[in-house]
Short mmCIF file of C-alpha atoms and ligand atoms in Angstrom, two decimals:
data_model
loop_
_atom_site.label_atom_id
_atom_site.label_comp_id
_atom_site.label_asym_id
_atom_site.label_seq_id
_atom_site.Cartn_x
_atom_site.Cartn_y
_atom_site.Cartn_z
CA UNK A 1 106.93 -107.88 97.46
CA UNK A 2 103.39 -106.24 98.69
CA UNK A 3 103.51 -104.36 101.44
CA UNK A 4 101.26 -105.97 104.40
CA UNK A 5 99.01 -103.97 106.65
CA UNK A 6 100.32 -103.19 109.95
CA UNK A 7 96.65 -104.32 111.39
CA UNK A 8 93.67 -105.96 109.86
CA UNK A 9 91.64 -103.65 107.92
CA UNK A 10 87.86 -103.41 108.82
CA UNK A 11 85.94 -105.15 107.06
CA UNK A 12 83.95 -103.68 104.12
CA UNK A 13 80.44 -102.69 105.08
CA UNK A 14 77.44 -104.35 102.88
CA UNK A 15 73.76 -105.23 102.77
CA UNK A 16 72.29 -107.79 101.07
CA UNK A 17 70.14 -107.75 98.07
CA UNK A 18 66.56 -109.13 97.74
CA UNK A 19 66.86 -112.23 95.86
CA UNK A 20 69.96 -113.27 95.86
CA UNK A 21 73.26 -114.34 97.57
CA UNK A 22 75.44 -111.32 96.38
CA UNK A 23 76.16 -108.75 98.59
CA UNK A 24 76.29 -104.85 97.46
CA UNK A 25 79.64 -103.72 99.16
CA UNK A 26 78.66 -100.15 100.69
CA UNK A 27 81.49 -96.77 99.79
CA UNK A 28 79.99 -94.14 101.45
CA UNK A 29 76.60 -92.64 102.76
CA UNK A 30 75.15 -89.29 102.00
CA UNK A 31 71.52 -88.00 103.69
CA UNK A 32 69.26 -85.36 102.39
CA UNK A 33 67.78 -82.63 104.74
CA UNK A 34 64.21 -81.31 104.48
CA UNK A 35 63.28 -83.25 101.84
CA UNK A 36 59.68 -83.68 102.55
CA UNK A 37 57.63 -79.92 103.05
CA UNK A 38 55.76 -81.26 106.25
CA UNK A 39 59.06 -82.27 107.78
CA UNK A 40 60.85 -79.01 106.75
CA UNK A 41 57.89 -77.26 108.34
CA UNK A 42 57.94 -79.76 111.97
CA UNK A 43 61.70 -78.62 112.20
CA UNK A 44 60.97 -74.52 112.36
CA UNK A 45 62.51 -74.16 108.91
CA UNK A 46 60.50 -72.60 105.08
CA UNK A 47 59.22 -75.68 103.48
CA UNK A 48 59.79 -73.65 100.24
CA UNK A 49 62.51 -75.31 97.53
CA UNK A 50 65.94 -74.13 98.90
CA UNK A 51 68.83 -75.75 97.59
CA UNK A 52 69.50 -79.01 99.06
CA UNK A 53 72.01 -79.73 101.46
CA UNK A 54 73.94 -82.82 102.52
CA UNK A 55 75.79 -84.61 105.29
CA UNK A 56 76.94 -88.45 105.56
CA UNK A 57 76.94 -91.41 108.01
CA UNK A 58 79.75 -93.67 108.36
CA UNK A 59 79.30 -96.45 106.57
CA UNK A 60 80.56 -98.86 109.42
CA UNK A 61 76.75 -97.21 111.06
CA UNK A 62 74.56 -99.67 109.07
CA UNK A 63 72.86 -102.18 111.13
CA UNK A 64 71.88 -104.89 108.95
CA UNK A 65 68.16 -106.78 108.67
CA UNK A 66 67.70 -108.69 111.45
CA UNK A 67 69.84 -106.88 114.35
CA UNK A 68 68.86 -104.77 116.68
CA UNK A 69 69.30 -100.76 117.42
CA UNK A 70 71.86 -100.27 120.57
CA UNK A 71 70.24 -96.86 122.21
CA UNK A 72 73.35 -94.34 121.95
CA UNK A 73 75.56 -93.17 124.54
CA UNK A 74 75.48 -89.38 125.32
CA UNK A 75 72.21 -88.52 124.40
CA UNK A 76 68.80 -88.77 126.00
CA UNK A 77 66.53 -87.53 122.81
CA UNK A 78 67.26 -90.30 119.77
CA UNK A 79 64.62 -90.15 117.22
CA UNK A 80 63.51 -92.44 114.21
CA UNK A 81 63.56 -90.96 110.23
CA UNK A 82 61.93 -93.33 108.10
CA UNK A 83 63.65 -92.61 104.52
CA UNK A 84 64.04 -93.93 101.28
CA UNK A 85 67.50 -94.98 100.48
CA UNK A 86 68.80 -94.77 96.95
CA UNK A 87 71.77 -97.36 95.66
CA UNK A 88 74.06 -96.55 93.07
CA UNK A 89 76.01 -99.17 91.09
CA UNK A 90 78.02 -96.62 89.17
CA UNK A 91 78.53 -93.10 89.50
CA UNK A 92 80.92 -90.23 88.43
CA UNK A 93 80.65 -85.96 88.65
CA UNK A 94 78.34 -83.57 86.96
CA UNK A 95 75.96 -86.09 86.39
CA UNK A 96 72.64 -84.63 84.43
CA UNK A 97 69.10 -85.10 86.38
CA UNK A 98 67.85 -86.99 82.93
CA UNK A 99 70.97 -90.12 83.15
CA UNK A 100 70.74 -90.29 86.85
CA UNK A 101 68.36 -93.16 87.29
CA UNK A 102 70.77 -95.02 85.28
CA UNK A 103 73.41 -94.78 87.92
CA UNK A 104 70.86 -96.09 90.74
CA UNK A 105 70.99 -100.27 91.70
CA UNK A 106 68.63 -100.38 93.46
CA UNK A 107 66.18 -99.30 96.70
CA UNK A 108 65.77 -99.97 100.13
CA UNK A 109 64.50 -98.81 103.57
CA UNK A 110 66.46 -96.90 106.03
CA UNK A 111 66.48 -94.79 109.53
CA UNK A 112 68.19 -91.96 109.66
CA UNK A 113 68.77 -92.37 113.59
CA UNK A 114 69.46 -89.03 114.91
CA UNK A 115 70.42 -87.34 118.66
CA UNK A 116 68.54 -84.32 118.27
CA UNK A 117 69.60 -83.36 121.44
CA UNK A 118 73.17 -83.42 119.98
CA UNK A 119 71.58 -82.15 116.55
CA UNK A 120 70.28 -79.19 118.31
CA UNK A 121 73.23 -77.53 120.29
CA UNK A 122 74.97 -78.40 117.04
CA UNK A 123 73.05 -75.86 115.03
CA UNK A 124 72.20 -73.40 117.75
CA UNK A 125 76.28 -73.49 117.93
CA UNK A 126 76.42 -73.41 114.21
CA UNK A 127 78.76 -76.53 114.43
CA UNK A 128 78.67 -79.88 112.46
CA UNK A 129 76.41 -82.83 112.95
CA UNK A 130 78.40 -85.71 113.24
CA UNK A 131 77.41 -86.65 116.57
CA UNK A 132 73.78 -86.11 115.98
CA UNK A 133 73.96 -88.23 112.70
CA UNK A 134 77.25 -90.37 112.22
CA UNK A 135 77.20 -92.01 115.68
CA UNK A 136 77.77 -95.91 115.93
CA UNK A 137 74.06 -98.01 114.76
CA UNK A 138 73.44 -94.89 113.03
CA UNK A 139 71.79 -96.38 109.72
CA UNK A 140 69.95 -99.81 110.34
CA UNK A 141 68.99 -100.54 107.01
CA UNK A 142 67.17 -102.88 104.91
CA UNK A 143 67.89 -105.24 101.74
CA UNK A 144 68.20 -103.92 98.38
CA UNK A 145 65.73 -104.62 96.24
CA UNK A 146 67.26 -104.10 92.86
CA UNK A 147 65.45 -101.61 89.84
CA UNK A 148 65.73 -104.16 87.52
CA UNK A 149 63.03 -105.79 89.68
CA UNK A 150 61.28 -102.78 91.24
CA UNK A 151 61.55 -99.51 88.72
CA UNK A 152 62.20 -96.59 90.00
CA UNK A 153 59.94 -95.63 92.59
CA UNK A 154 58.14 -92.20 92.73
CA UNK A 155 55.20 -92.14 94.39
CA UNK A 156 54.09 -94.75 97.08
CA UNK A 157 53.64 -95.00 101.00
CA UNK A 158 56.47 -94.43 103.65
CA UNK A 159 55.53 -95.42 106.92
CA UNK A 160 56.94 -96.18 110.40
CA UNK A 161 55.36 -97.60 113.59
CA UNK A 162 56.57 -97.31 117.30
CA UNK A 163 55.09 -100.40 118.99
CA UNK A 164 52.34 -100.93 116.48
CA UNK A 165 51.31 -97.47 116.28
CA UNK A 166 51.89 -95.08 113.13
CA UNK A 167 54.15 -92.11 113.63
CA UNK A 168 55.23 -91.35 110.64
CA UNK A 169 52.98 -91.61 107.05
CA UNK A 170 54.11 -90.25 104.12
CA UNK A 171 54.54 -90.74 100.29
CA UNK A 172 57.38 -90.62 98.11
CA UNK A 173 55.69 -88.39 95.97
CA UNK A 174 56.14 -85.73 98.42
CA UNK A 175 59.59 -85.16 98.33
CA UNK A 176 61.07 -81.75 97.49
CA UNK A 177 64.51 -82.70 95.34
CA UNK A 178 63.27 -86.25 93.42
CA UNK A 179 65.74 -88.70 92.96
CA UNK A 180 67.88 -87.93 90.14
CA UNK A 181 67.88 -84.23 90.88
CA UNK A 182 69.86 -85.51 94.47
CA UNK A 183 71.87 -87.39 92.74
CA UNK A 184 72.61 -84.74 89.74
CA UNK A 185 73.05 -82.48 92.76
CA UNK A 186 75.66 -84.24 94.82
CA UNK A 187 77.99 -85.19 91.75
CA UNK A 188 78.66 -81.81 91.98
CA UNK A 189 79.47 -81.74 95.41
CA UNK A 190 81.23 -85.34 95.48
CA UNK A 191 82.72 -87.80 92.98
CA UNK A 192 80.36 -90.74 93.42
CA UNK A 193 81.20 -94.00 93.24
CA UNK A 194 79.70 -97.23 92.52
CA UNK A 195 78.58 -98.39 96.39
CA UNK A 196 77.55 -95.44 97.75
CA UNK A 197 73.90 -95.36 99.39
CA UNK A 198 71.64 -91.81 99.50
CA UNK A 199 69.07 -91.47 102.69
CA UNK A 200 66.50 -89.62 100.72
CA UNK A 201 65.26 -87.69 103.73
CA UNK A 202 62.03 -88.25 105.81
CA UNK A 203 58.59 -87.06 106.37
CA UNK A 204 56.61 -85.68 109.05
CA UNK A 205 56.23 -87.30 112.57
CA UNK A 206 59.86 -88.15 113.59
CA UNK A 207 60.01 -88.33 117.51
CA UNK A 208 61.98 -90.12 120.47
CA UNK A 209 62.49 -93.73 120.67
CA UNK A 210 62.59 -95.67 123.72
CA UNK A 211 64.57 -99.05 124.60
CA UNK A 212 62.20 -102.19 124.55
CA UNK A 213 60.57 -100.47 121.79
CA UNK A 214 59.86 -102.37 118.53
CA UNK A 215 60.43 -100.32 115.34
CA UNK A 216 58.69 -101.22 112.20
CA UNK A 217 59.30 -99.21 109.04
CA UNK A 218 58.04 -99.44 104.87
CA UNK A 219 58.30 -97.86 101.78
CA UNK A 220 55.38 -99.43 99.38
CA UNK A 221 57.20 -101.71 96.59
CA UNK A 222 60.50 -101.28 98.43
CA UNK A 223 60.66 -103.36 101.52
CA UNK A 224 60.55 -103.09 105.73
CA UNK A 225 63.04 -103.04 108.73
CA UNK A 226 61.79 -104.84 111.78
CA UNK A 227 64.45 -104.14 114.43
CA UNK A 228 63.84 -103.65 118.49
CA UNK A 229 65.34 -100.36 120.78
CA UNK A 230 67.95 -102.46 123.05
MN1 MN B 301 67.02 -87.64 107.70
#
């Protein structure tokens, strides 16, 4: 005899992949910091190559294509991070920088949706940034678009618009820690697992959002998000 849950579990978070009626099923979600020098420099910090340091969303925080971005409660400063996001279909510890790719699915488009109000006391306090990062809606997040398809992406424009206008323009190229050194990186930090997604960080320009606002984010070769402020 199995033992039965004494509730309904949650369901497992996913997004959907370009092309196809399979859905990736998501395990966890890691985020970069400062990974673009312009961004690093917008913040107050030394754009110069630091180790790189980590912290996660929940993965229940995706919002998926189509849906819309509930402002937060308990903030009054929520601002958009246009990022990269890296999907791994296998993973494991000490991984080298040279077999990474191989671990990576695929690539999509994400916001790292942050309170830097929140974000702000948190560091002045020297406490941790859940609130500011890990808060419900967190992560809306586009389709997968697998490598097999794509490549591996290193150089190509990252973009987001606030109501039709550009506020933040980047390119991949720019970022600090490339792909596989991330991933090399955090497989010493973490076991990783088939599932888990990577925000890659985000470049200069990241500011407020407003509700009624409508959001419109790229990465050349990857994909967009279309989603409104509600
Ligand atoms: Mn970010």
């Amino acid at each position: 005899m199995s033992a039965s849950y004494m509730f309904t579990p949650a369901p497992i978070p996913v997004l959907p992949i370009s092309g196809t009626d399979a859905l990736f099923p998501v395990h966890r979600i890691y985020c970069v910091g400062r990974n673009y020098a312009d961004h690093a420099i917008e913040m107050g910090h030394d754009p110069n190559r630091e180790a790189p340091f980590f912290f996660q969303k929940n993965p229940d925080s995706l919002i998926l294509p189509g849906a819309d971005f509930p402002y937060p409660t308990a903030t009054r400063d929520v601002h958009h991070e246009i990022e990269l996001v890296v999907a791994l279909h296998s993973g494991g510890v000490g991984i080298a920088p040279q077999e990474a790719l191989g671990r990576v699915f695929g690539y999509a488009v994400g916001l790292d949706m942050t309170r830097r109000d929140l974000q702000a006391e948190a560091k002045k306090a020297g406490r941790p940034w859940e609130v500011a990062k890990a808060f419900d809606h967190a992560a809306p997040c586009s389709a997968i678009q697998p490598a097999e398809r794509i490549g591996h992406p290193q150089a190509g424009a990252i973009w987001l618009k606030v109501n039709g206008e550009t506020r933040q323009q980047g390119d991949l190229g720019q970022m600090i820690w490339k792909i596989g050194e991330m991933i090399s990186y955090l497989s010493n930090l973490f076991t990783l697992r088939a599932g888990d997604l990577i925000f890659t960080g985000t470049p200069a320009g990241v500011g407020p959002v407003e509700r009624g606002q409508h959001l419109q984010g790229g990465v050349d070769g990857v994909g967009t998000l279309d989603l409104r402020v509600i």
